[in-house]
Amino acid sequence: MDNPYTNWVDLNIRSEYESKLPEMYEKFDDKTVLAKYQLKDLSGYCIYHPKFMNAELKGDLFVTKGRSIDFNSDLFRRILGSKT
């Protein structure tokens, strides 16, 4: 699968396991561990909820969901239309 929009695994980490994240990242620095799970790389992200003003409703706010993205990821390059 060469499509970066569909080629990822989303893993939610519960707050009680956040202290284990550095250990997990260290483990997945090993390419053999990534290969074992058929993963290319491992990266984190943050969820946020930006507020937008609805011009048609004269200032009414609505909230949506967003997430951060790694600037060096295949997905980011695809969004920007870059071939490199």
Short mmCIF file of N, CA and C in Angstrom, two decimals:
data_model
loop_
_atom_site.label_atom_id
_atom_site.label_comp_id
_atom_site.label_asym_id
_atom_site.label_seq_id
_atom_site.Cartn_x
_atom_site.Cartn_y
_atom_site.Cartn_z
N MET A 1 0.84 -1.18 0.00
CA MET A 1 0.00 0.00 0.00
C MET A 1 0.89 1.24 0.00
N ASP A 2 0.72 2.04 -1.03
CA ASP A 2 1.56 3.22 -1.20
C ASP A 2 0.81 4.51 -0.90
N ASN A 3 -0.40 4.41 -0.39
CA ASN A 3 -1.21 5.58 -0.14
C ASN A 3 -1.05 6.02 1.32
N PRO A 4 -0.43 7.20 1.58
CA PRO A 4 -0.22 7.61 2.96
C PRO A 4 -1.50 7.95 3.72
N TYR A 5 -2.62 8.12 3.00
CA TYR A 5 -3.88 8.39 3.69
C TYR A 5 -4.43 7.14 4.36
N THR A 6 -4.08 5.98 3.86
CA THR A 6 -4.63 4.74 4.41
C THR A 6 -3.57 3.85 5.03
N ASN A 7 -2.34 4.27 5.01
CA ASN A 7 -1.25 3.40 5.43
C ASN A 7 -0.71 3.78 6.81
N TRP A 8 -1.59 3.86 7.81
CA TRP A 8 -1.13 4.11 9.16
C TRP A 8 -2.00 3.37 10.16
N VAL A 9 -1.47 3.20 11.34
CA VAL A 9 -2.19 2.59 12.45
C VAL A 9 -2.34 3.68 13.51
N ASP A 10 -3.55 3.91 13.95
CA ASP A 10 -3.82 4.93 14.96
C ASP A 10 -3.99 4.24 16.30
N LEU A 11 -3.12 4.55 17.25
CA LEU A 11 -3.14 3.91 18.55
C LEU A 11 -3.36 4.97 19.63
N ASN A 12 -4.51 4.92 20.27
CA ASN A 12 -4.80 5.84 21.37
C ASN A 12 -4.14 5.31 22.64
N ILE A 13 -3.44 6.21 23.34
CA ILE A 13 -2.76 5.85 24.58
C ILE A 13 -3.55 6.42 25.75
N ARG A 14 -4.00 5.56 26.63
CA ARG A 14 -4.72 6.03 27.82
C ARG A 14 -3.75 6.74 28.75
N SER A 15 -4.26 7.70 29.49
CA SER A 15 -3.42 8.57 30.32
C SER A 15 -2.57 7.78 31.33
N GLU A 16 -3.07 6.68 31.83
CA GLU A 16 -2.28 5.92 32.82
C GLU A 16 -1.06 5.23 32.20
N TYR A 17 -0.98 5.17 30.86
CA TYR A 17 0.17 4.56 30.19
C TYR A 17 1.10 5.58 29.55
N GLU A 18 0.82 6.86 29.69
CA GLU A 18 1.66 7.89 29.07
C GLU A 18 3.10 7.84 29.56
N SER A 19 3.32 7.42 30.79
CA SER A 19 4.69 7.34 31.32
C SER A 19 5.51 6.28 30.58
N LYS A 20 4.86 5.36 29.89
CA LYS A 20 5.54 4.29 29.14
C LYS A 20 5.94 4.73 27.73
N LEU A 21 5.49 5.90 27.29
CA LEU A 21 5.76 6.34 25.92
C LEU A 21 7.25 6.42 25.57
N PRO A 22 8.10 7.01 26.41
CA PRO A 22 9.53 7.05 26.05
C PRO A 22 10.11 5.65 25.82
N GLU A 23 9.71 4.70 26.66
CA GLU A 23 10.18 3.32 26.51
C GLU A 23 9.69 2.72 25.19
N MET A 24 8.45 3.00 24.83
CA MET A 24 7.89 2.49 23.58
C MET A 24 8.62 3.09 22.37
N TYR A 25 8.84 4.41 22.40
CA TYR A 25 9.57 5.04 21.29
C TYR A 25 10.98 4.47 21.15
N GLU A 26 11.63 4.23 22.27
CA GLU A 26 12.98 3.66 22.23
C GLU A 26 12.95 2.26 21.61
N LYS A 27 11.97 1.47 22.00
CA LYS A 27 11.85 0.11 21.45
C LYS A 27 11.65 0.15 19.94
N PHE A 28 10.81 1.07 19.46
CA PHE A 28 10.51 1.13 18.04
C PHE A 28 11.54 1.89 17.22
N ASP A 29 12.62 2.35 17.86
CA ASP A 29 13.76 2.89 17.12
C ASP A 29 14.49 1.77 16.38
N ASP A 30 14.29 0.56 16.85
CA ASP A 30 14.91 -0.63 16.25
C ASP A 30 14.11 -1.03 15.00
N LYS A 31 14.76 -0.99 13.85
CA LYS A 31 14.08 -1.30 12.57
C LYS A 31 13.54 -2.73 12.53
N THR A 32 14.18 -3.65 13.26
CA THR A 32 13.66 -5.03 13.26
C THR A 32 12.33 -5.12 13.99
N VAL A 33 12.14 -4.29 15.02
CA VAL A 33 10.86 -4.26 15.73
C VAL A 33 9.79 -3.66 14.82
N LEU A 34 10.12 -2.59 14.11
CA LEU A 34 9.17 -2.01 13.16
C LEU A 34 8.78 -3.05 12.11
N ALA A 35 9.77 -3.76 11.58
CA ALA A 35 9.51 -4.76 10.55
C ALA A 35 8.63 -5.89 11.08
N LYS A 36 8.82 -6.25 12.33
CA LYS A 36 8.03 -7.32 12.94
C LYS A 36 6.54 -6.99 12.88
N TYR A 37 6.19 -5.71 13.05
CA TYR A 37 4.80 -5.27 13.01
C TYR A 37 4.41 -4.66 11.67
N GLN A 38 5.30 -4.79 10.68
CA GLN A 38 5.09 -4.27 9.33
C GLN A 38 4.81 -2.77 9.34
N LEU A 39 5.61 -2.03 10.14
CA LEU A 39 5.49 -0.59 10.24
C LEU A 39 6.70 0.08 9.59
N LYS A 40 6.48 1.24 9.02
CA LYS A 40 7.57 2.01 8.41
C LYS A 40 8.26 2.88 9.45
N ASP A 41 7.48 3.54 10.29
CA ASP A 41 8.03 4.40 11.34
C ASP A 41 6.98 4.61 12.43
N LEU A 42 7.36 5.37 13.43
CA LEU A 42 6.49 5.64 14.57
C LEU A 42 6.56 7.13 14.86
N SER A 43 5.40 7.76 14.96
CA SER A 43 5.38 9.19 15.28
C SER A 43 4.14 9.49 16.12
N GLY A 44 4.27 10.50 16.95
CA GLY A 44 3.16 10.90 17.79
C GLY A 44 2.40 12.07 17.18
N TYR A 45 1.27 12.37 17.76
CA TYR A 45 0.48 13.51 17.30
C TYR A 45 -0.37 14.02 18.45
N CYS A 46 -0.89 15.21 18.29
CA CYS A 46 -1.77 15.82 19.29
C CYS A 46 -3.12 16.10 18.65
N ILE A 47 -4.16 15.88 19.41
CA ILE A 47 -5.52 16.23 18.99
C ILE A 47 -5.85 17.60 19.57
N TYR A 48 -6.49 18.44 18.78
CA TYR A 48 -6.92 19.74 19.27
C TYR A 48 -8.29 20.06 18.69
N HIS A 49 -8.96 21.04 19.28
CA HIS A 49 -10.32 21.38 18.89
C HIS A 49 -10.43 22.89 18.60
N PRO A 50 -10.08 23.29 17.36
CA PRO A 50 -10.15 24.72 17.04
C PRO A 50 -11.59 25.20 16.92
N LYS A 51 -11.79 26.48 17.21
CA LYS A 51 -13.10 27.12 17.09
C LYS A 51 -13.09 28.01 15.85
N PHE A 52 -14.15 27.95 15.10
CA PHE A 52 -14.31 28.77 13.90
C PHE A 52 -15.58 29.59 14.01
N MET A 53 -15.51 30.78 13.46
CA MET A 53 -16.68 31.64 13.47
C MET A 53 -17.47 31.39 12.19
N ASN A 54 -18.77 31.23 12.33
CA ASN A 54 -19.64 31.00 11.19
C ASN A 54 -20.15 32.36 10.70
N ALA A 55 -19.65 32.80 9.55
CA ALA A 55 -20.01 34.12 9.02
C ALA A 55 -21.50 34.19 8.67
N GLU A 56 -22.08 33.10 8.22
CA GLU A 56 -23.50 33.10 7.84
C GLU A 56 -24.41 33.28 9.05
N LEU A 57 -23.95 32.81 10.21
CA LEU A 57 -24.77 32.93 11.42
C LEU A 57 -24.33 34.12 12.28
N LYS A 58 -23.63 35.04 11.67
CA LYS A 58 -23.23 36.29 12.33
C LYS A 58 -22.49 36.07 13.65
N GLY A 59 -21.40 35.34 13.58
CA GLY A 59 -20.54 35.19 14.74
C GLY A 59 -20.73 33.95 15.56
N ASP A 60 -21.68 33.10 15.21
CA ASP A 60 -21.86 31.86 15.94
C ASP A 60 -20.59 31.01 15.79
N LEU A 61 -20.10 30.43 16.89
CA LEU A 61 -18.89 29.61 16.86
C LEU A 61 -19.23 28.13 16.71
N PHE A 62 -18.39 27.43 15.98
CA PHE A 62 -18.51 25.97 15.97
C PHE A 62 -17.12 25.38 16.19
N VAL A 63 -17.10 24.23 16.82
CA VAL A 63 -15.86 23.56 17.18
C VAL A 63 -15.70 22.33 16.30
N THR A 64 -14.48 22.10 15.83
CA THR A 64 -14.19 20.92 15.04
C THR A 64 -12.99 20.20 15.65
N LYS A 65 -12.57 19.11 15.05
CA LYS A 65 -11.46 18.33 15.58
C LYS A 65 -10.29 18.40 14.60
N GLY A 66 -9.10 18.60 15.12
CA GLY A 66 -7.90 18.61 14.29
C GLY A 66 -6.82 17.76 14.93
N ARG A 67 -5.74 17.54 14.19
CA ARG A 67 -4.61 16.81 14.73
C ARG A 67 -3.33 17.32 14.11
N SER A 68 -2.25 17.21 14.86
CA SER A 68 -0.95 17.63 14.35
C SER A 68 -0.44 16.59 13.35
N ILE A 69 0.57 16.98 12.58
CA ILE A 69 1.15 16.06 11.59
C ILE A 69 2.65 16.35 11.50
N ASP A 70 3.41 15.31 11.32
CA ASP A 70 4.86 15.43 11.19
C ASP A 70 5.20 16.03 9.83
N PHE A 71 5.96 17.11 9.82
CA PHE A 71 6.32 17.78 8.56
C PHE A 71 7.18 16.91 7.65
N ASN A 72 7.80 15.88 8.19
CA ASN A 72 8.65 14.99 7.38
C ASN A 72 7.92 13.72 6.94
N SER A 73 6.64 13.64 7.19
CA SER A 73 5.89 12.42 6.89
C SER A 73 5.48 12.35 5.41
N ASP A 74 5.26 11.13 4.95
CA ASP A 74 4.74 10.94 3.59
C ASP A 74 3.39 11.61 3.42
N LEU A 75 2.56 11.56 4.45
CA LEU A 75 1.24 12.16 4.38
C LEU A 75 1.34 13.68 4.19
N PHE A 76 2.21 14.34 4.92
CA PHE A 76 2.38 15.78 4.78
C PHE A 76 2.83 16.15 3.37
N ARG A 77 3.79 15.38 2.84
CA ARG A 77 4.26 15.63 1.46
C ARG A 77 3.13 15.41 0.46
N ARG A 78 2.29 14.41 0.68
CA ARG A 78 1.18 14.15 -0.22
C ARG A 78 0.15 15.28 -0.18
N ILE A 79 -0.13 15.79 1.02
CA ILE A 79 -1.07 16.90 1.16
C ILE A 79 -0.57 18.12 0.39
N LEU A 80 0.75 18.37 0.48
CA LEU A 80 1.32 19.53 -0.22
C LEU A 80 1.57 19.26 -1.69
N GLY A 81 1.44 18.02 -2.11
CA GLY A 81 1.65 17.67 -3.51
C GLY A 81 3.10 17.54 -3.89
N SER A 82 3.99 17.36 -2.91
CA SER A 82 5.42 17.23 -3.17
C SER A 82 5.76 15.80 -3.57
N LYS A 83 6.68 15.66 -4.50
CA LYS A 83 7.11 14.34 -4.95
C LYS A 83 8.33 13.84 -4.20
N THR A 84 8.96 14.69 -3.38
CA THR A 84 10.20 14.29 -2.68
C THR A 84 9.92 13.77 -1.32
#
